Coordinates of C-alpha atoms in Angstrom, one line a residue:
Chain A
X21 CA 89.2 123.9 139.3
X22 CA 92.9 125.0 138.5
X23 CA 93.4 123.4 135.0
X24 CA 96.4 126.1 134.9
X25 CA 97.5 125.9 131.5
X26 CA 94.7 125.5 129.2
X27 CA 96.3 128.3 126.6
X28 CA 94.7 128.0 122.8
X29 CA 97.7 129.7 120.7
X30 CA 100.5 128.3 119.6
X31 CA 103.1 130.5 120.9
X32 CA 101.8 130.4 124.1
X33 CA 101.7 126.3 124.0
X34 CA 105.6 126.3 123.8
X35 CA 106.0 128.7 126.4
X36 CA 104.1 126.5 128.7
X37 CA 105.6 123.3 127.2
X38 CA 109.2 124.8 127.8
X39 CA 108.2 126.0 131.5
X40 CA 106.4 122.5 132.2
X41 CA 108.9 120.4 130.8
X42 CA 112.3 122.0 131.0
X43 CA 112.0 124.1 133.7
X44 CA 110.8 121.2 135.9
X45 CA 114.6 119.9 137.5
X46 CA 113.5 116.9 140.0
X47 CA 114.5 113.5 139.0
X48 CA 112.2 111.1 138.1
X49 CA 112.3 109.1 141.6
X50 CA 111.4 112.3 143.6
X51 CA 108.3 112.7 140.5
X52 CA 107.4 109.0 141.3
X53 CA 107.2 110.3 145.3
X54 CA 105.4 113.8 144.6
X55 CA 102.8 111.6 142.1
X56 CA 102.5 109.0 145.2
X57 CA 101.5 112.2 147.6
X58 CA 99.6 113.7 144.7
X59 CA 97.3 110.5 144.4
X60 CA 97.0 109.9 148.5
X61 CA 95.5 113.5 148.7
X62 CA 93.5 112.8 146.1
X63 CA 89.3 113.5 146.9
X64 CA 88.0 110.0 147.0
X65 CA 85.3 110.1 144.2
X66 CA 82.8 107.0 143.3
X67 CA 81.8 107.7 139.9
X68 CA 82.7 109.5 136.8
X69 CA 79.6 111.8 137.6
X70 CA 81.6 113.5 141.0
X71 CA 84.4 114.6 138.9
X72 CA 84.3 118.3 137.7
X73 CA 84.4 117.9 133.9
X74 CA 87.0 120.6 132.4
X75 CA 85.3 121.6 129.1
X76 CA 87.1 121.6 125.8
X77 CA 86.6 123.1 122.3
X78 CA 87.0 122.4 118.5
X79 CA 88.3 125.0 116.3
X80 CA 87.4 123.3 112.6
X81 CA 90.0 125.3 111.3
X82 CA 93.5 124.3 113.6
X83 CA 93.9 122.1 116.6
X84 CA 93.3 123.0 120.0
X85 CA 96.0 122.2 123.0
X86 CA 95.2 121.6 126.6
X87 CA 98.1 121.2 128.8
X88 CA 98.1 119.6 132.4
X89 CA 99.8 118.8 134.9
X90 CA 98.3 117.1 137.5
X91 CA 101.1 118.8 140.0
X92 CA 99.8 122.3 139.8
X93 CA 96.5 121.4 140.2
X94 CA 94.6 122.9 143.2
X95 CA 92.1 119.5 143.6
X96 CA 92.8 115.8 141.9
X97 CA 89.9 113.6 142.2
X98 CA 91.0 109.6 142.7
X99 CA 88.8 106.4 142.3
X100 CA 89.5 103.9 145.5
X101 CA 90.9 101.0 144.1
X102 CA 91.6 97.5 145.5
X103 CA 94.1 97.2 148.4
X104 CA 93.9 100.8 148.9
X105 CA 95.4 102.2 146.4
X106 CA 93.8 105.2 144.8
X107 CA 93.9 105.9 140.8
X108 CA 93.7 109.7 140.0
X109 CA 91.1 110.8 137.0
X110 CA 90.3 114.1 135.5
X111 CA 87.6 114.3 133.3
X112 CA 86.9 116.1 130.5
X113 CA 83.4 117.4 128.8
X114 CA 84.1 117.2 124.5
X115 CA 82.4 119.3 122.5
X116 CA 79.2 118.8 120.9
X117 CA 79.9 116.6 117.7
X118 CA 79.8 118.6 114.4
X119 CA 82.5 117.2 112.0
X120 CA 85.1 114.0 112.6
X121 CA 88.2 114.8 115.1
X122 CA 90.7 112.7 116.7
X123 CA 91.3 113.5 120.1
X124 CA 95.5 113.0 120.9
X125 CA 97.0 112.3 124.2
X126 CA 101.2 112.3 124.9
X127 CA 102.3 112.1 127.8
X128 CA 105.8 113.6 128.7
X129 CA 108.6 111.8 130.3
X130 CA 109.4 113.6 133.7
X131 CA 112.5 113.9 135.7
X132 CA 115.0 113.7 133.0
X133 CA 116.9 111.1 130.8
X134 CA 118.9 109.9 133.2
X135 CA 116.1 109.0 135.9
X136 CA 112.7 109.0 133.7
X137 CA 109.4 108.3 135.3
X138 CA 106.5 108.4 133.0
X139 CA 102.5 108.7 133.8
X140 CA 101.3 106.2 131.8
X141 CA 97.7 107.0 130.7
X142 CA 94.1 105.2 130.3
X143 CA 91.9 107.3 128.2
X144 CA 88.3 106.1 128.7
X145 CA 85.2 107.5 126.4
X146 CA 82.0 107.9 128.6
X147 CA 78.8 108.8 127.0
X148 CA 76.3 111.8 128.0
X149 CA 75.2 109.2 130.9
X150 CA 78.6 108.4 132.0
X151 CA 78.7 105.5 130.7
X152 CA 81.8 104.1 129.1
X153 CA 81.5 103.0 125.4
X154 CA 85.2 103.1 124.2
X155 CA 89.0 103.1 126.5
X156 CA 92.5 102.9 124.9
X157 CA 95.0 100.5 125.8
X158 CA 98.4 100.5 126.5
X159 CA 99.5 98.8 123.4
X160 CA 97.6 102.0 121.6
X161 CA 100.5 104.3 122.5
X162 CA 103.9 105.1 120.8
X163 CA 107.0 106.3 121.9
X164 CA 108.2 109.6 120.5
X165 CA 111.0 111.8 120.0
X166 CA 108.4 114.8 121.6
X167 CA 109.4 117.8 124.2
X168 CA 112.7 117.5 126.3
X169 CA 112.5 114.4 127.1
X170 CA 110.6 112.2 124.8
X171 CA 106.7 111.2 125.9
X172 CA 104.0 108.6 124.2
X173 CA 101.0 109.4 122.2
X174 CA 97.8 107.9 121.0
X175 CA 95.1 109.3 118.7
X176 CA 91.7 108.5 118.7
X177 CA 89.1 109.2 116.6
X178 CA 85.9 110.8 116.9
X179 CA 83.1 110.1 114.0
X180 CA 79.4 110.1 113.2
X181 CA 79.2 107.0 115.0
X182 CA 80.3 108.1 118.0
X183 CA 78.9 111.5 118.5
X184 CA 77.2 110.0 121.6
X185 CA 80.3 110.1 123.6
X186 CA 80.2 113.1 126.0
X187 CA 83.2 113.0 128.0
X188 CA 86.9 111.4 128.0
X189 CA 88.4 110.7 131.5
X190 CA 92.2 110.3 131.9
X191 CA 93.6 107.8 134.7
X192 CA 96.5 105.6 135.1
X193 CA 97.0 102.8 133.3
X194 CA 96.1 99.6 135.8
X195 CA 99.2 99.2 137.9
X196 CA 99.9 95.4 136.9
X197 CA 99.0 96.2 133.2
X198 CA 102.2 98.6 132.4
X199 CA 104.6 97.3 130.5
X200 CA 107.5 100.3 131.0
X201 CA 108.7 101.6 127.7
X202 CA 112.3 102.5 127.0
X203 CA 113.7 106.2 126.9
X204 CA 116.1 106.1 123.7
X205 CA 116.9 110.0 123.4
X206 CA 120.4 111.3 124.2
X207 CA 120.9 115.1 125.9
X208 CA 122.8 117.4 123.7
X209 CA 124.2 120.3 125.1
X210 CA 127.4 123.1 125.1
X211 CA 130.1 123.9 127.3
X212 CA 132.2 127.3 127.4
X213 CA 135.3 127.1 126.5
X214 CA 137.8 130.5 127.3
X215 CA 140.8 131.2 125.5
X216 CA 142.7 134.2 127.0
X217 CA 145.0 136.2 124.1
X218 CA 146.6 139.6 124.5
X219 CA 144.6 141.1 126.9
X220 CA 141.1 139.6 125.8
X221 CA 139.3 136.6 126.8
X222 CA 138.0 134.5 123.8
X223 CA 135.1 132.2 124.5
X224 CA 133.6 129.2 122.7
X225 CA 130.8 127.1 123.2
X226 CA 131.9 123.9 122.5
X227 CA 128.5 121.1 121.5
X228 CA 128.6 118.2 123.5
X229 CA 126.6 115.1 123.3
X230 CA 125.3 112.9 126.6
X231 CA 125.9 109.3 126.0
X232 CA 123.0 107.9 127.6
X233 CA 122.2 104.6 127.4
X234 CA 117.8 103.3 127.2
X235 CA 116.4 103.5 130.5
X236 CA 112.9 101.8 131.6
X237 CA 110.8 104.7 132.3
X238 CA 109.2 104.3 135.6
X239 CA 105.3 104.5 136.1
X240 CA 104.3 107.6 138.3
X241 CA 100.6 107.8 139.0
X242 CA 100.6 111.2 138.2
X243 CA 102.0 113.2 135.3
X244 CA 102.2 115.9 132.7
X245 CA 100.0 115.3 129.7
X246 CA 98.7 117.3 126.6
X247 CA 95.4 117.0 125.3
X248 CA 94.9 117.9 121.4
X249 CA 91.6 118.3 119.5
X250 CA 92.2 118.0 115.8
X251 CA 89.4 118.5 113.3
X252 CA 90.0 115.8 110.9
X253 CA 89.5 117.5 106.9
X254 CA 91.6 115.7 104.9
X255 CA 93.6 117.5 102.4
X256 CA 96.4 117.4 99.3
X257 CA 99.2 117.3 101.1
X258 CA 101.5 120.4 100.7
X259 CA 104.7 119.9 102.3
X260 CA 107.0 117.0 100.9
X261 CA 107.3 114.2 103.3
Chain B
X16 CA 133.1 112.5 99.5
X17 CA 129.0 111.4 97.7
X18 CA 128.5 109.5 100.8
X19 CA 129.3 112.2 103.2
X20 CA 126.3 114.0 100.9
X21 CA 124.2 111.7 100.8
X22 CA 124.1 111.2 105.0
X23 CA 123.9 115.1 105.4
X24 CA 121.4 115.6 102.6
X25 CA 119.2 112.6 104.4
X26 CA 119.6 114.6 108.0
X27 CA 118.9 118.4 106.3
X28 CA 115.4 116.1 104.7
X29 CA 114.8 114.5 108.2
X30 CA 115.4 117.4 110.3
X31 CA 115.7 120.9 108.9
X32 CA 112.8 120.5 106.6
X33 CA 110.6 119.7 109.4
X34 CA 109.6 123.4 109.3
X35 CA 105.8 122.6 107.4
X36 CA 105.5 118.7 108.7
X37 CA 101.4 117.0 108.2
X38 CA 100.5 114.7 110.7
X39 CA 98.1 112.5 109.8
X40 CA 96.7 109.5 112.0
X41 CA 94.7 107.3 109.8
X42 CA 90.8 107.4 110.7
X43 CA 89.4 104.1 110.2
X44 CA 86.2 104.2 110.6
X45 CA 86.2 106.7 107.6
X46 CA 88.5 105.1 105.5
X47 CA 87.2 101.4 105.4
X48 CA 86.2 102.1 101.8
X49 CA 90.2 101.1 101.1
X50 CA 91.2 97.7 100.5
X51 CA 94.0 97.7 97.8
X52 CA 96.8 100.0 98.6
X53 CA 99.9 100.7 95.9
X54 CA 103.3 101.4 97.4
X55 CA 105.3 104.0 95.7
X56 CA 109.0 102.5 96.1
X57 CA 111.0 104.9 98.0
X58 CA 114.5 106.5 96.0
X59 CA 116.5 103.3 96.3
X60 CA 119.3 103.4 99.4
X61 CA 122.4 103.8 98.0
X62 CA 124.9 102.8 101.0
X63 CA 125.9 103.1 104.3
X64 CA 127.2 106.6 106.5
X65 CA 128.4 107.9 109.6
X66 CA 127.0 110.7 111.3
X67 CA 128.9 112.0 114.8
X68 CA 126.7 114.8 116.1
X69 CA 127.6 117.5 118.5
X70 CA 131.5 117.5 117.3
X71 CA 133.8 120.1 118.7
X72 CA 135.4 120.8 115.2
X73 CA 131.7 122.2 114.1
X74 CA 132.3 125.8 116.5
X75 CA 135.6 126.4 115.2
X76 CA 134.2 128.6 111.8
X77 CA 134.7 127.3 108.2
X78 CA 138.1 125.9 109.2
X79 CA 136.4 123.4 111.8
X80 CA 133.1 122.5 109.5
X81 CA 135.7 121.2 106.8
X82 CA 138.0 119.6 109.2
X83 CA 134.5 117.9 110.2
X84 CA 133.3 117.1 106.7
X85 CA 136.6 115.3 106.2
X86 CA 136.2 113.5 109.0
X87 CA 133.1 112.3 108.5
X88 CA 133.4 111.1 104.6
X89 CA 136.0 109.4 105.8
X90 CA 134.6 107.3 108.2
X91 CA 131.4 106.8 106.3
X92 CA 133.3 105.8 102.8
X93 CA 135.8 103.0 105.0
X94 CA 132.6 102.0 106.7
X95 CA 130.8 101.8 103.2
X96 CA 133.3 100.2 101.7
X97 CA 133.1 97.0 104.3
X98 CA 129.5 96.9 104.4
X99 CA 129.1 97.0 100.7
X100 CA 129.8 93.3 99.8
X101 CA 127.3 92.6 101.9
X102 CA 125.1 93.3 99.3
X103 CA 122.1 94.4 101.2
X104 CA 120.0 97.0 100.0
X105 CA 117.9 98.8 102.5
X106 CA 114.7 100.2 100.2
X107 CA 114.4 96.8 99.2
X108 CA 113.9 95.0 102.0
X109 CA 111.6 97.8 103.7
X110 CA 109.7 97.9 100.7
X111 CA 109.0 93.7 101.0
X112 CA 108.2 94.1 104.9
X113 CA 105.6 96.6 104.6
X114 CA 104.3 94.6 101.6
X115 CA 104.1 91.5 103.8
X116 CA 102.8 93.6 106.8
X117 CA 100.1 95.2 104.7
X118 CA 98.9 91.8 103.3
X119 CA 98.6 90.4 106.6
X120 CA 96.8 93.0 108.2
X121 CA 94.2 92.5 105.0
X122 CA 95.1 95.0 102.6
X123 CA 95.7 93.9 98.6
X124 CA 99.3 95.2 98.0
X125 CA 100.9 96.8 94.8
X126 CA 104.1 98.0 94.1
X127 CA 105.1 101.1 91.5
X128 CA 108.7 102.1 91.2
X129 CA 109.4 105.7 89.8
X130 CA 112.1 107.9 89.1
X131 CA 112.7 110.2 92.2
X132 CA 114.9 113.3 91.9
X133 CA 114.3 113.3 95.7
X134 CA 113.6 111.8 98.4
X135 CA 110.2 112.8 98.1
X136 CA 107.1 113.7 96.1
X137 CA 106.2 117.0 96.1
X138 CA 103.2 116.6 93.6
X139 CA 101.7 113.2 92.0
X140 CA 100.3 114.6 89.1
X141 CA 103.8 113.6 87.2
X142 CA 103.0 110.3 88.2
X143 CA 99.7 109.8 87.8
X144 CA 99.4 111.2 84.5
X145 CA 102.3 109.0 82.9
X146 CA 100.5 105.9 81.4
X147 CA 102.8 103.0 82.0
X148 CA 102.0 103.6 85.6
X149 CA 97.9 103.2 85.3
X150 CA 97.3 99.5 86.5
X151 CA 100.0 99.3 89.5
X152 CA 98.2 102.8 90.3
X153 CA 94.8 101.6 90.1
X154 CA 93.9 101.2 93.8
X155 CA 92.1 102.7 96.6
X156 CA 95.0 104.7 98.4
X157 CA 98.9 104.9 97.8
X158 CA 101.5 104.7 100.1
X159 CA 104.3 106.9 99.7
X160 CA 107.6 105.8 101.5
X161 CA 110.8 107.6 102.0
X162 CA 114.0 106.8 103.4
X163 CA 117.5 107.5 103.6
X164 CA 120.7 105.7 103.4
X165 CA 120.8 103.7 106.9
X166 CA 123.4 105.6 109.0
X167 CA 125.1 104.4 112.6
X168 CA 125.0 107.8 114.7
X169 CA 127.0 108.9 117.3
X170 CA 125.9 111.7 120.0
X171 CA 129.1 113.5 120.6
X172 CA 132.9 112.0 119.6
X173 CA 133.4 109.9 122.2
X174 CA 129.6 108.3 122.3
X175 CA 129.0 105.2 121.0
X176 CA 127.8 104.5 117.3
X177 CA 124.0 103.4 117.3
X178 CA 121.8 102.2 114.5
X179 CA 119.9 104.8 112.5
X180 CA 116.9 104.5 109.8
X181 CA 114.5 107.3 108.9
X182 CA 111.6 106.2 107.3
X183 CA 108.6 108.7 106.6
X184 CA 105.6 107.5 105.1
X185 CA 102.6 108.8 103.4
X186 CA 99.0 107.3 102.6
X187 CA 97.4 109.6 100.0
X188 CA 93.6 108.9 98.4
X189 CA 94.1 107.8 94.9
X190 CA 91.3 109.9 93.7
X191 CA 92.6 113.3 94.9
X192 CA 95.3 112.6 96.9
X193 CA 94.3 113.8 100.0
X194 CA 96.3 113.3 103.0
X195 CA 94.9 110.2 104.8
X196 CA 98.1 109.8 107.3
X197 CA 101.7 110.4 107.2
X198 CA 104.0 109.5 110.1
X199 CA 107.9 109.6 110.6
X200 CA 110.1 106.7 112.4
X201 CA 113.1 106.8 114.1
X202 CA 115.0 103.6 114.0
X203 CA 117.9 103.5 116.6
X204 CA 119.0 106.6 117.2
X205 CA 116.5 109.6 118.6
X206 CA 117.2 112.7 116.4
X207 CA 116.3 115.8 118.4
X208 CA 113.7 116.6 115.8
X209 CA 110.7 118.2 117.8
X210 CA 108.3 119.6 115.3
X211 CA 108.4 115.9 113.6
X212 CA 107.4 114.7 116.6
X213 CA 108.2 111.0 115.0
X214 CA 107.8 107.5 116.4
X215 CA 111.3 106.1 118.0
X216 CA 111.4 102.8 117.8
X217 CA 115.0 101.5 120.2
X218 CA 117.6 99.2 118.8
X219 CA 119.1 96.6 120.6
X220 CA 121.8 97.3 123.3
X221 CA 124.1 94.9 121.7
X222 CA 124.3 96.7 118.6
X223 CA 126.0 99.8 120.4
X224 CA 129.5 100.4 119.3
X225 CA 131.7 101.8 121.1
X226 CA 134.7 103.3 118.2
X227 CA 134.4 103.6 114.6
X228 CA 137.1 100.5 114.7
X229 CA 134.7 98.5 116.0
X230 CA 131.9 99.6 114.2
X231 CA 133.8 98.2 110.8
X232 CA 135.8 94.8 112.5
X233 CA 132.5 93.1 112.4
X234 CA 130.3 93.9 109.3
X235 CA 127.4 91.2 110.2
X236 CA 127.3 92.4 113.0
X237 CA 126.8 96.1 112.2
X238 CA 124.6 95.3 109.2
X239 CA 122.3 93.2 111.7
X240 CA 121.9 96.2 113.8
X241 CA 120.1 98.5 111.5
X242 CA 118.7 95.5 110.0
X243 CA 116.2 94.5 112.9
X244 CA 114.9 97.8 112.4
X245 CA 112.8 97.1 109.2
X246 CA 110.4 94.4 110.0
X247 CA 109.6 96.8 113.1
X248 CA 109.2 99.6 110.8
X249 CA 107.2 97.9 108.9
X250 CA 104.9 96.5 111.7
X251 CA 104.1 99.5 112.9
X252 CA 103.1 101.4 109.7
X253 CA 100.6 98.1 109.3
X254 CA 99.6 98.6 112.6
X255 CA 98.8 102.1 112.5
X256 CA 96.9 101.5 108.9
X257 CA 95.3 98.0 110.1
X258 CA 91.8 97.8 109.6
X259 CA 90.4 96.7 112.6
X260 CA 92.0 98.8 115.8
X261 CA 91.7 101.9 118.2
X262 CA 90.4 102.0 121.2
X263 CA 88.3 99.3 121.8
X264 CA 84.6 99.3 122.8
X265 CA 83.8 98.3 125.8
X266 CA 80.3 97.2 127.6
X267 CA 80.9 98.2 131.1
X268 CA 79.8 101.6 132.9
X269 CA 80.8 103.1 135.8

C-alpha cells in the first residue's frame, strides 16, 4: 500500500504539510466530489481484519508524524454501509506497548477558506483480535488555528490499561452524526505594488488581509489527516507559557 | 501610547514567542491522583486595544511602522477610554469561570494571586518558596493561567473589528512541577500562529464591526462581544481537565 508520506523528521513533515496543504488549489466542493469518487472506488471490505494495517512506531524520545491523504492513495478500503453508501477506513497496527503515549489525530480543512470541506474523522481502538474496545466522538475534537487552513484535533491516550489495543482504524464520522464546525481563520496575503522614478522601477509588497467571514465546513468522506505518536514523560516545563 | 504596548507586547507573547511552545494534553487515567487544583491568578488585564493587522503603512520602512504605531494607540486609547467605565475587568471574570467550571467538573478549587513581572512564569520556585503562599499552594496540581488585555482585531484596514482573547493555560504537578498539560485558546479572532497550534473558539457574527466608529458608538455592545468568550474558555479548559472523558469504551466488535 501507497501510504505516500509517512516521513519521520521534522523538516521533512513541513515540506509534506506545505505540498499537501497549500499546494492542493481545488475548492472544497470539487474535494467533496473527488472524496465521493474516492469512497465509490473504494474495495468493499467486511471486517477490520481485510484491511492492510499500515504499521507505526514510537520514538520515546520525540513524536512520530504520519501524514495521509486518502487522495494519493493507490487502494482505499470502504465498509458497505446502509442504503449503499460506503464509509472508507484505513487501519493502522500501534506499536507494542512500552511506556504511556497519546495518539493525536487533526484533520486539515481542504479546499480553502472560502469553500472549506473537512473529513471529519472516527478514530476507533481495536484490540489484537479486532475487536473494538475504545472510539472517539465527535464532541472529542477541537478546532484549531493548524496548517493553511485550520483543521480539528483530538488526543487520546494510550496507558497500562490499555496496552491490549493493537490497532486504531480511521473512518468517517457517521453521516447523520456530524455536526459541521465553523472555519474562523482569515487569509493574509501581499500584493506588488510598482512605483516607476527616474528610470527605475520601485516595487513594494503591500500586506493585505482577506475579510472572510465563518463558513460551515462541509463533510467530505475523504480527507487529509496527520497521525502523531507522542510518548507521554512528563517534564518541568521549560519554555514560559 | 501604554495601551498601544501593552496590545503589541500581548501579540509578540502570543505569537513570536511561540518558537519553544509544550503541548500537553492531560492524561487522565494517570493523573486521577489530583483532586484539589490551585489557580495561579493570571497578571490582572489592564484594558482594552486595537490591533489592525496586515496594514499598508507597515512596508513603508521606519516612516510607515510609526505612522502605524500612531495609528493604532490612537484607536486603542479612544476605544479604552469608552470601555473603561464599564468597569469590567477581564482576569477577573476568567479567573471565576474556570473556578466555577473546575468545581463542577469535580475538582476542589483554590485561588493564589502573585506578583507577575510578566505574563508568565518562567520558574515556580519564587513562588513556592515564599511562605505566605503555602496553604492556597497546598494542592495536588496548579493551574497557571495567562492572558492578555482583550483586543478587537481587524485583518487588513478595511476588515471588520472582531473579538479577541488569548488565554494560555498551564497545569503543573505541585510536587515537581512537571508539565501535566498546557494548551492555548483563541477567542474571536484566528491569529496565524502555526507552531501554537491553539484551540479557536468563534465569536458571534453579530459582534463583527465593521469601522472603528462603530466599534466605540455602542460600548455594551462591544464589551459583550469579547465577553461571551470567557465562560467558553473556561468550559473548555474544564473539559479538557475533566475527570471522567476521552474516548469512550465501547462493547461492540466488528
Amino acid at each position: 500500500m501507497n501510504v505516500g508520506t509517512g516521513y519521520h523528521g521534522t523538516g521533512w513533515r513541513y515540506v509534506v504539510l506545505c505540498a499537501l496543504l497549500v499546494g492542493c488549489q481545488t475548492t472544497g466542493t470539487e474535494r467533496i466530489a473527488l472524496a465521493e469518487e474516492h469512497r465509490t472506488k473504494a474495495i468493499v471490505v467486511g471486517s477490520y481484519r481485510e484491511v492492510p494495517a499500515t504499521p507505526l512506531t514510537l520514538d520515546i524520545a520525540a513524536a512520530t508524524t504520519v501524514l495521509l491523504d486518502h487522495s494519493k492513495l493507490e487502494k482505499t478500503f470502504a465498509f458497505d454501509k446502509p442504503g449503499g453508501n460506503q464509509e472508507i477506513v484505513h487501519v493502522f497496527r500501534l506499536p507494542v506497548w512500552s511506556t504511556p503515549y497519546s495518539v493525536q489525530l487533526t484533520s486539515y480543512v481542504m479546499g480553502g477558506l472560502n469553500d472549506p470541506a473537512l473529513f471529519y474523522p472516527r478514530l476507533t481502538f481495536l484490540n489484537e483480535a479486532f475487536e473494538q474496545t475504545r472510539e472517539s466522538k465527535q464532541s472529542d475534537f477541537v478546532y484549531r488555528g493548524v496548517g493553511a487552513h485550520g483543521g480539528i484535533s483530538t488526543d487520546v491516550f494510550i496507558n497500562d490499561s490499555n496496552r491490549g489495543e493493537a490497532y486504531i482504524a480511521i473512518t468517517s464520522e457517521t453521516r447523520g452524526a456530524i455536526e459541521e464546525h465553523l472555519s474562523v481563520m482569515q487569509s493574509a496575503g501581499s500584493m506588488p505594488l510598482a512605483i516607476a522614478g527616474k528610470g527605475v522601477l520601485i516595487m513594494w509588497m503591500i500586506p493585505t488581509g482577506g475579510t472572510e467571514l465563518p463558513k460551515k465546513m462541509r463533510a467530505a468522506a475523504s480527507g487529509q489527516f496527520q497521525l502523531k505518536l507522542i510518548p507521554y514523560a512528563p517534564k518541568r516545563p521549560t519554555a514560559s507559557p | 501610547m501604554k495601551m498601544m504596548n501593552s496590545a503589541v507586547l500581548a501579540l509578540m507573547v502570543f505569537l513570536s514567542g511561540c518558537a519553544a511552545v509544550e503541548k500537553q494534553a492531560f492524561n487522565r487515567a494517570a493523573n486521577t491522583s489530583i483532586r484539589t487544583i490551585t489557580i495561579i491568578e493570571p497578571k490582572p488585564t489592564e484594558g482594552f486595544g486595537v490591533t489592525v493587522l496586515n496594514h499598508p503603512a507597515l512596508s513603508f520602512g521606519l516612516i510607515g511602522a510609526t505612522i502605524y504605531a500612531t495609528e493604532m494607540t490612537t484607536k486603542s486609547n479612544s476605544f479604552d477610554a469608552v470601555m473603561k467605565p464599564l468597569g469590567w475587568s477581564l482576569s477577573d471574570e476568567l479567573i471565576t469561570e474556570i473556578a466555577k467550571e473546575l468545581e463542577l467538573a469535580g475538582y476542589v478549587v483554590k485561588r493564589l494571586k502573585v506578583e507577575r513581572e510578566r505574563p508568565s512564569i518562567k520558574d515556580y520556585a519564587g513562588i513556592k518558596g515564599d511562605k505566605k503562599n503555602a496553604e492556597a499552594l497546598a494542592s495536588d496540581a496548579w493551574l497557571d493561567v495567562a492572558t492578555r488585555d482583550p483586543l478587537y482585531v481587524a485583518n487588513s484596514p478595511t476588515a471588520d473589528y472582531v473579538p479577541s482573547i488569548g488565554v494560555t493555560a498551564r497545569l503543573v504537578s505541585s510536587t515537581d512541577q512537571s508539565l501535566l498539560y498546557r494548551e492555548d485558546i483563541f477567542f474571536g479572532f484566528s491569529f496565524v500562529a502555526p507552531r501554537l497550534e491553539a484551540v479557536v473558539i468563534p465569536a458571534d457574527q453579530e459582534f463583527r464591526f465593521p469601522t472603528h466608529t462603530d466599534l466605540l458608538a455602542d460600548p455594551a455592545k462591544s464589551l459583550k462581544g469579547v465577553r461571551m468568550g470567557v465562560p467558553q474558555i473556561a468550559k473548555r479548559l474544564a473539559r479538557d481537565l475533566a475527570r471522567d472523558s476521552g474516548a469512550t469504551p465501547v462493547a461492540t466488535s466488528k
